[in-house]
mmCIF file of C-alpha atoms in Angstrom:
data_model
loop_
_atom_site.group_PDB
_atom_site.id
_atom_site.type_symbol
_atom_site.label_atom_id
_atom_site.label_comp_id
_atom_site.label_asym_id
_atom_site.label_seq_id
_atom_site.Cartn_x
_atom_site.Cartn_y
_atom_site.Cartn_z
ATOM 1 C CA UNK A 1 16.399 12.044 -13.332
ATOM 2 C CA UNK A 2 13.598 9.201 -14.042
ATOM 3 C CA UNK A 3 9.823 9.717 -14.693
ATOM 4 C CA UNK A 4 7.119 8.055 -15.967
ATOM 5 C CA UNK A 5 3.935 9.490 -17.514
ATOM 6 C CA UNK A 6 0.072 7.456 -17.417
ATOM 7 C CA UNK A 7 -1.988 8.546 -20.385
ATOM 8 C CA UNK A 8 -5.183 9.427 -19.519
ATOM 9 C CA UNK A 9 -6.394 9.916 -15.730
ATOM 10 C CA UNK A 10 -9.536 8.092 -16.393
ATOM 11 C CA UNK A 11 -10.190 5.255 -18.569
ATOM 12 C CA UNK A 12 -13.568 3.433 -18.770
ATOM 13 C CA UNK A 13 -13.962 -0.051 -20.082
ATOM 14 C CA UNK A 14 -16.877 -2.278 -20.229
ATOM 15 C CA UNK A 15 -16.825 -5.534 -17.970
ATOM 16 C CA UNK A 16 -15.518 -8.608 -20.020
ATOM 17 C CA UNK A 17 -13.598 -5.897 -22.338
ATOM 18 C CA UNK A 18 -9.470 -5.660 -22.719
ATOM 19 C CA UNK A 19 -7.738 -3.290 -19.938
ATOM 20 C CA UNK A 20 -5.166 -1.255 -21.334
ATOM 21 C CA UNK A 21 -3.562 1.504 -19.361
ATOM 22 C CA UNK A 22 -0.760 2.935 -20.661
ATOM 23 C CA UNK A 23 2.908 3.902 -19.365
ATOM 24 C CA UNK A 24 5.787 5.708 -20.495
ATOM 25 C CA UNK A 25 8.789 6.102 -18.709
ATOM 26 C CA UNK A 26 12.034 8.199 -18.901
ATOM 27 C CA UNK A 27 15.026 7.094 -17.343
ATOM 28 C CA UNK A 28 19.431 7.648 -17.857
ATOM 29 C CA UNK A 29 19.881 4.102 -16.691
ATOM 30 C CA UNK A 30 18.012 0.439 -17.054
ATOM 31 C CA UNK A 31 14.792 1.063 -15.104
ATOM 32 C CA UNK A 32 12.956 -1.255 -12.977
ATOM 33 C CA UNK A 33 9.233 -0.572 -13.105
ATOM 34 C CA UNK A 34 6.164 -1.437 -11.444
ATOM 35 C CA UNK A 35 2.497 -1.133 -11.680
ATOM 36 C CA UNK A 36 0.732 -0.478 -8.298
ATOM 37 C CA UNK A 37 -3.036 -0.638 -7.506
ATOM 38 C CA UNK A 38 -4.952 1.324 -4.977
ATOM 39 C CA UNK A 39 -8.609 0.458 -3.880
ATOM 40 C CA UNK A 40 -10.923 2.785 -2.400
ATOM 41 C CA UNK A 41 -9.842 3.433 1.155
ATOM 42 C CA UNK A 42 -6.947 0.975 1.020
ATOM 43 C CA UNK A 43 -3.391 1.170 0.812
ATOM 44 C CA UNK A 44 -0.982 0.860 -2.288
ATOM 45 C CA UNK A 45 -0.800 -2.851 -3.577
ATOM 46 C CA UNK A 46 2.195 -4.326 -5.596
ATOM 47 C CA UNK A 47 0.655 -5.598 -9.123
ATOM 48 C CA UNK A 48 3.918 -6.575 -10.877
ATOM 49 C CA UNK A 49 7.290 -5.526 -11.295
ATOM 50 C CA UNK A 50 10.010 -5.446 -14.012
ATOM 51 C CA UNK A 51 13.543 -5.786 -13.044
ATOM 52 C CA UNK A 52 15.416 -7.050 -16.041
ATOM 53 C CA UNK A 53 14.302 -10.589 -16.255
ATOM 54 C CA UNK A 54 11.536 -11.369 -18.797
ATOM 55 C CA UNK A 55 10.155 -8.851 -20.783
ATOM 56 C CA UNK A 56 6.309 -9.867 -20.055
ATOM 57 C CA UNK A 57 5.881 -9.746 -16.460
ATOM 58 C CA UNK A 58 2.794 -11.616 -15.180
ATOM 59 C CA UNK A 59 1.121 -10.110 -11.995
ATOM 60 C CA UNK A 60 -1.779 -10.985 -9.593
ATOM 61 C CA UNK A 61 -5.310 -10.697 -10.424
ATOM 62 C CA UNK A 62 -5.095 -11.515 -14.403
ATOM 63 C CA UNK A 63 -2.928 -8.476 -14.858
ATOM 64 C CA UNK A 64 0.341 -8.448 -17.434
ATOM 65 C CA UNK A 65 2.387 -5.763 -18.546
ATOM 66 C CA UNK A 66 5.426 -5.900 -21.482
ATOM 67 C CA UNK A 67 8.609 -4.057 -21.253
ATOM 68 C CA UNK A 68 9.218 -2.204 -24.506
ATOM 69 C CA UNK A 69 12.775 -0.563 -24.340
ATOM 70 C CA UNK A 70 12.174 0.644 -27.770
ATOM 71 C CA UNK A 71 9.086 2.396 -27.236
ATOM 72 C CA UNK A 72 10.357 3.094 -23.273
ATOM 73 C CA UNK A 73 6.838 1.594 -22.453
ATOM 74 C CA UNK A 74 5.285 -0.646 -19.644
ATOM 75 C CA UNK A 75 1.631 -0.733 -20.543
ATOM 76 C CA UNK A 76 -0.586 -2.705 -18.151
ATOM 77 C CA UNK A 77 -3.068 -5.173 -19.656
ATOM 78 C CA UNK A 78 -6.001 -7.745 -18.584
ATOM 79 C CA UNK A 79 -7.631 -9.499 -21.215
ATOM 80 C CA UNK A 80 -11.172 -9.645 -19.425
ATOM 81 C CA UNK A 81 -12.008 -6.853 -16.792
ATOM 82 C CA UNK A 82 -14.004 -7.197 -13.992
ATOM 83 C CA UNK A 83 -16.003 -5.289 -11.628
ATOM 84 C CA UNK A 84 -13.643 -5.592 -8.911
ATOM 85 C CA UNK A 85 -10.792 -3.942 -11.233
ATOM 86 C CA UNK A 86 -12.674 -0.548 -10.830
ATOM 87 C CA UNK A 87 -9.540 1.255 -8.692
ATOM 88 C CA UNK A 88 -6.642 3.739 -9.393
ATOM 89 C CA UNK A 89 -3.304 2.504 -10.932
ATOM 90 C CA UNK A 90 0.037 3.593 -10.839
ATOM 91 C CA UNK A 91 2.918 2.965 -13.079
ATOM 92 C CA UNK A 92 6.211 3.822 -11.166
ATOM 93 C CA UNK A 93 9.943 3.422 -12.218
ATOM 94 C CA UNK A 94 13.303 2.890 -9.881
ATOM 95 C CA UNK A 95 16.424 1.848 -10.786
ATOM 96 C CA UNK A 96 18.943 -0.990 -10.415
ATOM 97 C CA UNK A 97 21.043 1.484 -8.219
ATOM 98 C CA UNK A 98 20.406 -0.229 -4.729
ATOM 99 C CA UNK A 99 18.678 2.440 -2.842
ATOM 100 C CA UNK A 100 17.310 4.458 -5.607
ATOM 101 C CA UNK A 101 13.837 5.702 -4.838
ATOM 102 C CA UNK A 102 10.465 4.796 -6.675
ATOM 103 C CA UNK A 103 9.073 7.690 -8.643
ATOM 104 C CA UNK A 104 5.338 7.024 -9.229
ATOM 105 C CA UNK A 105 3.165 8.659 -12.149
ATOM 106 C CA UNK A 106 0.013 10.619 -11.674
ATOM 107 C CA UNK A 107 -2.243 7.310 -11.828
ATOM 108 C CA UNK A 108 -4.979 6.284 -13.840
ATOM 109 C CA UNK A 109 -8.713 5.753 -12.288
ATOM 110 C CA UNK A 110 -10.061 2.420 -14.188
ATOM 111 C CA UNK A 111 -13.898 2.490 -14.154
ATOM 112 C CA UNK A 112 -15.411 -0.601 -15.141
ATOM 113 C CA UNK A 113 -19.031 -0.364 -17.130
ATOM 114 C CA UNK A 114 -21.846 -2.711 -16.699
ATOM 115 C CA UNK F 1 0.305 -11.067 10.305
ATOM 116 C CA UNK F 2 -0.480 -7.449 10.537
ATOM 117 C CA UNK F 3 0.089 -5.233 7.663
ATOM 118 C CA UNK F 4 1.195 -1.387 7.658
ATOM 119 C CA UNK F 5 -0.949 0.576 10.139
ATOM 120 C CA UNK F 6 -0.798 4.311 10.442
ATOM 121 C CA UNK F 7 -2.481 6.479 12.594
ATOM 122 C CA UNK F 8 -4.579 8.543 12.927
ATOM 123 C CA UNK F 9 -6.551 7.763 9.644
ATOM 124 C CA UNK F 10 -7.220 11.604 9.410
ATOM 125 C CA UNK F 11 -5.966 14.681 11.374
ATOM 126 C CA UNK F 12 -7.635 18.082 11.109
ATOM 127 C CA UNK F 13 -5.486 20.762 12.378
ATOM 128 C CA UNK F 14 -5.250 24.531 12.164
ATOM 129 C CA UNK F 15 -2.385 26.520 10.369
ATOM 130 C CA UNK F 16 0.889 26.498 12.371
ATOM 131 C CA UNK F 17 0.241 24.081 14.537
ATOM 132 C CA UNK F 18 2.419 20.732 14.725
ATOM 133 C CA UNK F 19 1.316 17.366 13.784
ATOM 134 C CA UNK F 20 2.802 14.139 14.425
ATOM 135 C CA UNK F 21 1.993 11.124 12.023
ATOM 136 C CA UNK F 22 2.494 7.450 13.292
ATOM 137 C CA UNK F 23 3.500 4.293 11.436
ATOM 138 C CA UNK F 24 3.832 0.817 12.125
ATOM 139 C CA UNK F 25 5.493 -1.311 9.877
ATOM 140 C CA UNK F 26 5.153 -4.984 9.244
ATOM 141 C CA UNK F 27 7.190 -6.705 12.068
ATOM 142 C CA UNK F 28 10.499 -7.834 10.465
ATOM 143 C CA UNK F 29 10.792 -5.227 8.193
ATOM 144 C CA UNK F 30 13.928 -3.089 8.201
ATOM 145 C CA UNK F 31 13.359 -0.736 5.654
ATOM 146 C CA UNK F 32 10.832 2.135 6.130
ATOM 147 C CA UNK F 33 9.257 5.043 3.593
ATOM 148 C CA UNK F 34 7.346 7.975 3.978
ATOM 149 C CA UNK F 35 5.437 9.536 0.898
ATOM 150 C CA UNK F 36 2.968 12.060 0.644
ATOM 151 C CA UNK F 37 -0.107 12.046 -1.968
ATOM 152 C CA UNK F 38 -1.814 15.313 -3.368
ATOM 153 C CA UNK F 39 -5.205 15.397 -4.570
ATOM 154 C CA UNK F 40 -4.708 13.891 -8.272
ATOM 155 C CA UNK F 41 -1.370 13.165 -7.991
ATOM 156 C CA UNK F 42 0.847 9.605 -7.340
ATOM 157 C CA UNK F 43 2.648 9.440 -4.251
ATOM 158 C CA UNK F 44 6.078 11.641 -3.905
ATOM 159 C CA UNK F 45 8.606 10.144 -2.033
ATOM 160 C CA UNK F 46 9.372 11.774 1.469
ATOM 161 C CA UNK F 47 12.274 9.875 3.260
ATOM 162 C CA UNK F 48 13.681 6.305 3.407
ATOM 163 C CA UNK F 49 14.874 4.699 6.433
ATOM 164 C CA UNK F 50 17.320 1.639 7.018
ATOM 165 C CA UNK F 51 16.725 0.424 10.211
ATOM 166 C CA UNK F 52 16.895 3.563 12.614
ATOM 167 C CA UNK F 53 19.189 5.613 10.122
ATOM 168 C CA UNK F 54 17.666 7.840 7.231
ATOM 169 C CA UNK F 55 18.807 6.524 4.143
ATOM 170 C CA UNK F 56 17.550 9.230 2.213
ATOM 171 C CA UNK F 57 15.766 12.096 3.036
ATOM 172 C CA UNK F 58 16.298 14.095 -0.184
ATOM 173 C CA UNK F 59 12.423 14.276 -0.374
ATOM 174 C CA UNK F 60 11.457 16.115 2.691
ATOM 175 C CA UNK F 61 10.392 19.673 1.266
ATOM 176 C CA UNK F 62 11.741 21.902 3.804
ATOM 177 C CA UNK F 63 12.692 21.781 7.314
ATOM 178 C CA UNK F 64 9.621 22.194 8.585
ATOM 179 C CA UNK F 65 9.192 18.272 8.333
ATOM 180 C CA UNK F 66 11.118 15.691 10.128
ATOM 181 C CA UNK F 67 10.855 11.941 10.500
ATOM 182 C CA UNK F 68 12.133 9.426 13.175
ATOM 183 C CA UNK F 69 12.472 6.099 14.014
ATOM 184 C CA UNK F 70 14.682 5.605 17.221
ATOM 185 C CA UNK F 71 14.304 1.755 17.497
ATOM 186 C CA UNK F 72 13.951 0.647 13.972
ATOM 187 C CA UNK F 73 10.159 -0.437 14.147
ATOM 188 C CA UNK F 74 7.823 2.613 14.543
ATOM 189 C CA UNK F 75 7.987 5.803 12.750
ATOM 190 C CA UNK F 76 6.814 9.241 13.248
ATOM 191 C CA UNK F 77 6.367 11.823 10.901
ATOM 192 C CA UNK F 78 6.671 15.484 12.001
ATOM 193 C CA UNK F 79 5.664 18.373 10.586
ATOM 194 C CA UNK F 80 5.951 21.945 12.492
ATOM 195 C CA UNK F 81 4.204 25.071 11.689
ATOM 196 C CA UNK F 82 1.837 23.174 9.501
ATOM 197 C CA UNK F 83 0.464 25.095 6.138
ATOM 198 C CA UNK F 84 -2.562 24.890 4.283
ATOM 199 C CA UNK F 85 -0.283 23.554 1.443
ATOM 200 C CA UNK F 86 0.727 20.556 3.650
ATOM 201 C CA UNK F 87 -2.979 19.103 3.426
ATOM 202 C CA UNK F 88 -2.461 15.805 1.680
ATOM 203 C CA UNK F 89 -2.742 11.945 2.562
ATOM 204 C CA UNK F 90 0.758 10.781 3.676
ATOM 205 C CA UNK F 91 1.647 7.268 2.766
ATOM 206 C CA UNK F 92 4.052 4.897 4.929
ATOM 207 C CA UNK F 93 5.518 1.878 3.587
ATOM 208 C CA UNK F 94 7.842 -1.221 4.644
ATOM 209 C CA UNK F 95 9.783 -3.706 2.928
ATOM 210 C CA UNK F 96 12.399 -6.462 4.063
ATOM 211 C CA UNK F 97 15.290 -4.016 3.171
ATOM 212 C CA UNK F 98 17.383 -7.085 1.648
ATOM 213 C CA UNK F 99 16.758 -5.692 -1.927
ATOM 214 C CA UNK F 100 17.287 -2.049 -1.319
ATOM 215 C CA UNK F 101 14.767 0.414 -1.858
ATOM 216 C CA UNK F 102 14.721 0.245 -5.671
ATOM 217 C CA UNK F 103 13.308 -3.360 -6.025
ATOM 218 C CA UNK F 104 12.010 -4.560 -2.634
ATOM 219 C CA UNK F 105 8.385 -5.083 -2.643
ATOM 220 C CA UNK F 106 6.813 -2.134 -0.608
ATOM 221 C CA UNK F 107 3.513 -2.611 1.394
ATOM 222 C CA UNK F 108 1.792 0.275 2.063
ATOM 223 C CA UNK F 109 -0.480 1.228 4.838
ATOM 224 C CA UNK F 110 -3.627 3.125 4.535
ATOM 225 C CA UNK F 111 -2.738 6.639 4.837
ATOM 226 C CA UNK F 112 -3.302 9.257 7.374
ATOM 227 C CA UNK F 113 -5.237 12.065 5.354
ATOM 228 C CA UNK F 114 -4.129 15.592 6.777
ATOM 229 C CA UNK F 115 -6.300 18.767 6.327
ATOM 230 C CA UNK F 116 -4.577 21.828 7.588
ATOM 231 C CA UNK F 117 -7.660 24.387 8.130
#
Protein backbone atom coordinates (compact mmCIF):
# COMPACT_ATOMS: atom_id res chain seq x y z
CA UNK A 1 0.00 0.00 0.00
CA UNK A 2 1.11 3.53 -0.68
CA UNK A 3 0.50 6.72 1.21
CA UNK A 4 1.78 10.25 1.60
CA UNK A 5 1.91 12.45 4.67
CA UNK A 6 2.04 16.20 4.36
CA UNK A 7 3.36 17.90 7.45
CA UNK A 8 1.36 21.00 8.29
CA UNK A 9 -2.13 21.63 7.00
CA UNK A 10 -1.35 25.37 6.90
CA UNK A 11 1.97 27.09 6.21
CA UNK A 12 2.54 30.85 6.24
CA UNK A 13 5.55 32.56 4.71
CA UNK A 14 6.39 36.16 4.01
CA UNK A 15 6.52 37.40 0.44
CA UNK A 16 10.08 36.90 -0.81
CA UNK A 17 10.88 34.21 1.75
CA UNK A 18 11.70 30.55 1.09
CA UNK A 19 8.76 28.23 0.62
CA UNK A 20 9.16 24.70 2.03
CA UNK A 21 6.25 22.27 1.97
CA UNK A 22 7.00 18.85 3.42
CA UNK A 23 5.92 15.49 2.07
CA UNK A 24 6.90 12.01 3.21
CA UNK A 25 5.80 8.91 1.38
CA UNK A 26 5.38 5.24 2.10
CA UNK A 27 5.60 2.72 -0.72
CA UNK A 28 6.47 -0.95 -1.01
CA UNK A 29 7.64 -0.46 -4.60
CA UNK A 30 9.72 2.31 -6.19
CA UNK A 31 7.45 5.34 -6.14
CA UNK A 32 6.46 7.95 -8.61
CA UNK A 33 5.80 11.24 -6.82
CA UNK A 34 3.86 14.36 -7.73
CA UNK A 35 3.02 17.81 -6.49
CA UNK A 36 -0.26 19.39 -7.55
CA UNK A 37 -1.53 22.91 -6.83
CA UNK A 38 -5.14 23.98 -6.45
CA UNK A 39 -5.95 27.66 -6.75
CA UNK A 40 -9.29 28.88 -5.39
CA UNK A 41 -12.20 27.81 -7.59
CA UNK A 42 -9.90 26.07 -10.06
CA UNK A 43 -8.99 22.48 -10.85
CA UNK A 44 -5.81 20.82 -9.65
CA UNK A 45 -2.77 21.54 -11.77
CA UNK A 46 0.41 19.46 -11.95
CA UNK A 47 3.45 21.35 -10.64
CA UNK A 48 6.03 18.62 -11.13
CA UNK A 49 6.57 14.88 -11.03
CA UNK A 50 9.33 12.42 -10.24
CA UNK A 51 9.41 9.20 -12.26
CA UNK A 52 12.82 7.74 -11.38
CA UNK A 53 15.01 9.97 -13.54
CA UNK A 54 16.80 12.94 -11.92
CA UNK A 55 16.17 13.20 -8.20
CA UNK A 56 15.90 17.00 -8.34
CA UNK A 57 12.80 17.85 -10.29
CA UNK A 58 12.03 21.33 -11.56
CA UNK A 59 8.44 22.34 -12.09
CA UNK A 60 6.41 25.31 -13.14
CA UNK A 61 6.33 28.71 -11.45
CA UNK A 62 9.83 28.31 -9.98
CA UNK A 63 9.02 25.32 -7.79
CA UNK A 64 11.25 22.31 -7.41
CA UNK A 65 11.33 19.13 -5.34
CA UNK A 66 14.01 16.64 -4.41
CA UNK A 67 13.45 12.92 -4.09
CA UNK A 68 15.39 11.54 -1.10
CA UNK A 69 15.01 7.79 -0.85
CA UNK A 70 16.90 7.56 2.46
CA UNK A 71 14.45 9.99 4.06
CA UNK A 72 11.38 8.83 2.07
CA UNK A 73 10.76 12.49 1.37
CA UNK A 74 9.77 14.67 -1.58
CA UNK A 75 9.67 18.20 -0.17
CA UNK A 76 8.57 21.12 -2.36
CA UNK A 77 10.57 24.34 -2.36
CA UNK A 78 10.65 27.74 -3.97
CA UNK A 79 13.40 30.27 -3.21
CA UNK A 80 11.19 33.36 -3.10
CA UNK A 81 7.47 33.36 -2.44
CA UNK A 82 5.06 35.49 -4.46
CA UNK A 83 1.58 36.52 -3.42
CA UNK A 84 0.26 34.51 -6.38
CA UNK A 85 1.62 31.30 -4.80
CA UNK A 86 -1.16 31.32 -2.22
CA UNK A 87 -3.04 28.09 -2.86
CA UNK A 88 -3.46 24.52 -1.64
CA UNK A 89 -0.69 22.07 -2.49
CA UNK A 90 -1.07 18.32 -2.68
CA UNK A 91 1.65 15.71 -2.66
CA UNK A 92 0.77 12.42 -4.35
CA UNK A 93 2.29 8.98 -4.97
CA UNK A 94 1.88 6.19 -7.48
CA UNK A 95 4.23 3.55 -8.85
CA UNK A 96 5.75 2.18 -12.02
CA UNK A 97 2.91 -0.31 -12.30
CA UNK A 98 1.27 1.09 -15.39
CA UNK A 99 -2.30 1.32 -14.15
CA UNK A 100 -1.59 2.11 -10.53
CA UNK A 101 -3.78 4.83 -9.08
CA UNK A 102 -2.45 8.10 -7.71
CA UNK A 103 -2.87 8.53 -3.95
CA UNK A 104 -3.08 12.10 -2.70
CA UNK A 105 -2.10 13.59 0.62
CA UNK A 106 -4.45 15.78 2.63
CA UNK A 107 -2.96 19.00 1.32
CA UNK A 108 -1.14 22.02 2.71
CA UNK A 109 -2.62 25.47 2.38
CA UNK A 110 0.10 28.04 1.71
CA UNK A 111 -0.52 31.58 2.94
CA UNK A 112 1.70 34.43 1.75
CA UNK A 113 2.11 37.34 4.13
CA UNK A 114 2.77 40.79 2.65
CA UNK B 1 -8.22 23.85 -26.67
CA UNK B 2 -10.77 23.60 -23.91
CA UNK B 3 -9.91 21.94 -20.64
CA UNK B 4 -11.90 19.41 -18.67
CA UNK B 5 -15.39 20.67 -17.94
CA UNK B 6 -17.83 19.45 -15.32
CA UNK B 7 -21.52 20.12 -14.92
CA UNK B 8 -23.22 21.22 -12.83
CA UNK B 9 -20.76 23.26 -10.82
CA UNK B 10 -23.03 22.98 -7.80
CA UNK B 11 -25.73 20.47 -6.99
CA UNK B 12 -27.97 20.52 -3.95
CA UNK B 13 -30.20 17.53 -3.40
CA UNK B 14 -32.18 15.86 -0.66
CA UNK B 15 -31.25 12.66 1.10
CA UNK B 16 -32.48 9.67 -0.84
CA UNK B 17 -32.53 11.35 -4.24
CA UNK B 18 -30.63 10.27 -7.36
CA UNK B 19 -27.99 12.54 -8.93
CA UNK B 20 -25.90 12.52 -12.09
CA UNK B 21 -22.65 14.42 -12.47
CA UNK B 22 -21.17 14.97 -15.92
CA UNK B 23 -17.58 15.22 -17.09
CA UNK B 24 -16.38 16.35 -20.52
CA UNK B 25 -12.71 15.40 -20.90
CA UNK B 26 -10.14 17.05 -23.11
CA UNK B 27 -10.67 15.98 -26.71
CA UNK B 28 -8.48 13.02 -27.62
CA UNK B 29 -7.83 11.92 -24.04
CA UNK B 30 -8.55 8.22 -23.72
CA UNK B 31 -8.20 8.02 -19.93
CA UNK B 32 -10.71 9.54 -17.53
CA UNK B 33 -10.73 9.56 -13.73
CA UNK B 34 -13.23 10.42 -11.03
CA UNK B 35 -12.18 11.55 -7.56
CA UNK B 36 -14.05 12.70 -4.47
CA UNK B 37 -12.64 15.47 -2.31
CA UNK B 38 -14.15 15.91 1.13
CA UNK B 39 -13.54 19.02 3.22
CA UNK B 40 -9.97 19.14 4.47
CA UNK B 41 -8.91 16.08 2.50
CA UNK B 42 -7.04 15.38 -0.67
CA UNK B 43 -8.75 13.89 -3.72
CA UNK B 44 -9.77 10.27 -3.18
CA UNK B 45 -9.74 7.96 -6.21
CA UNK B 46 -13.10 6.54 -7.28
CA UNK B 47 -12.79 5.06 -10.78
CA UNK B 48 -10.55 5.09 -13.86
CA UNK B 49 -11.69 4.55 -17.45
CA UNK B 50 -9.48 3.60 -20.35
CA UNK B 51 -11.70 4.21 -23.36
CA UNK B 52 -15.20 2.96 -22.68
CA UNK B 53 -14.27 0.42 -20.04
CA UNK B 54 -13.61 0.86 -16.35
CA UNK B 55 -9.99 -0.21 -15.86
CA UNK B 56 -10.18 0.20 -12.09
CA UNK B 57 -13.34 0.86 -10.06
CA UNK B 58 -11.89 -0.15 -6.72
CA UNK B 59 -12.44 3.29 -5.23
CA UNK B 60 -16.22 3.35 -5.57
CA UNK B 61 -17.40 3.28 -1.95
CA UNK B 62 -20.47 1.09 -2.44
CA UNK B 63 -23.02 -0.03 -5.00
CA UNK B 64 -24.90 3.27 -4.83
CA UNK B 65 -22.11 4.75 -6.95
CA UNK B 66 -21.82 3.95 -10.63
CA UNK B 67 -20.07 5.59 -13.57
CA UNK B 68 -20.33 5.17 -17.32
CA UNK B 69 -18.47 6.34 -20.38
CA UNK B 70 -20.44 4.78 -23.23
CA UNK B 71 -18.64 6.39 -26.18
CA UNK B 72 -15.21 6.81 -24.66
CA UNK B 73 -15.57 10.55 -24.20
CA UNK B 74 -18.14 12.08 -21.83
CA UNK B 75 -18.58 10.32 -18.52
CA UNK B 76 -21.41 10.40 -16.01
CA UNK B 77 -21.06 9.59 -12.33
CA UNK B 78 -24.35 8.38 -10.90
CA UNK B 79 -25.23 8.27 -7.22
CA UNK B 80 -28.38 6.53 -6.07
CA UNK B 81 -30.17 7.07 -2.75
CA UNK B 82 -27.86 9.90 -1.78
CA UNK B 83 -26.75 10.23 1.83
CA UNK B 84 -25.48 13.26 3.73
CA UNK B 85 -22.05 11.66 3.81
CA UNK B 86 -21.90 11.85 0.01
CA UNK B 87 -21.53 15.63 0.25
CA UNK B 88 -18.18 16.53 -1.29
CA UNK B 89 -16.55 18.00 -4.37
CA UNK B 90 -16.44 15.45 -7.17
CA UNK B 91 -13.46 15.94 -9.44
CA UNK B 92 -12.93 14.60 -12.92
CA UNK B 93 -9.58 14.38 -14.70
CA UNK B 94 -8.45 13.16 -18.08
CA UNK B 95 -5.13 12.17 -19.61
CA UNK B 96 -3.77 10.99 -22.93
CA UNK B 97 -3.77 7.44 -21.64
CA UNK B 98 -0.55 6.25 -23.22
CA UNK B 99 1.59 6.08 -20.10
CA UNK B 100 -0.96 4.50 -17.85
CA UNK B 101 -2.68 5.98 -14.85
CA UNK B 102 0.48 5.91 -12.76
CA UNK B 103 2.43 8.53 -14.71
CA UNK B 104 0.23 10.20 -17.32
CA UNK B 105 -0.29 13.86 -16.52
CA UNK B 106 -3.87 14.24 -15.40
CA UNK B 107 -5.76 17.42 -16.22
CA UNK B 108 -8.44 18.23 -13.70
CA UNK B 109 -11.78 19.91 -14.08
CA UNK B 110 -13.05 22.48 -11.57
CA UNK B 111 -15.29 19.93 -9.87
CA UNK B 112 -18.95 19.61 -8.92
CA UNK B 113 -19.82 20.53 -5.37
CA UNK B 114 -22.54 18.13 -4.19
CA UNK B 115 -24.52 18.96 -1.09
CA UNK B 116 -26.96 16.42 0.28
CA UNK B 117 -29.43 17.92 2.74
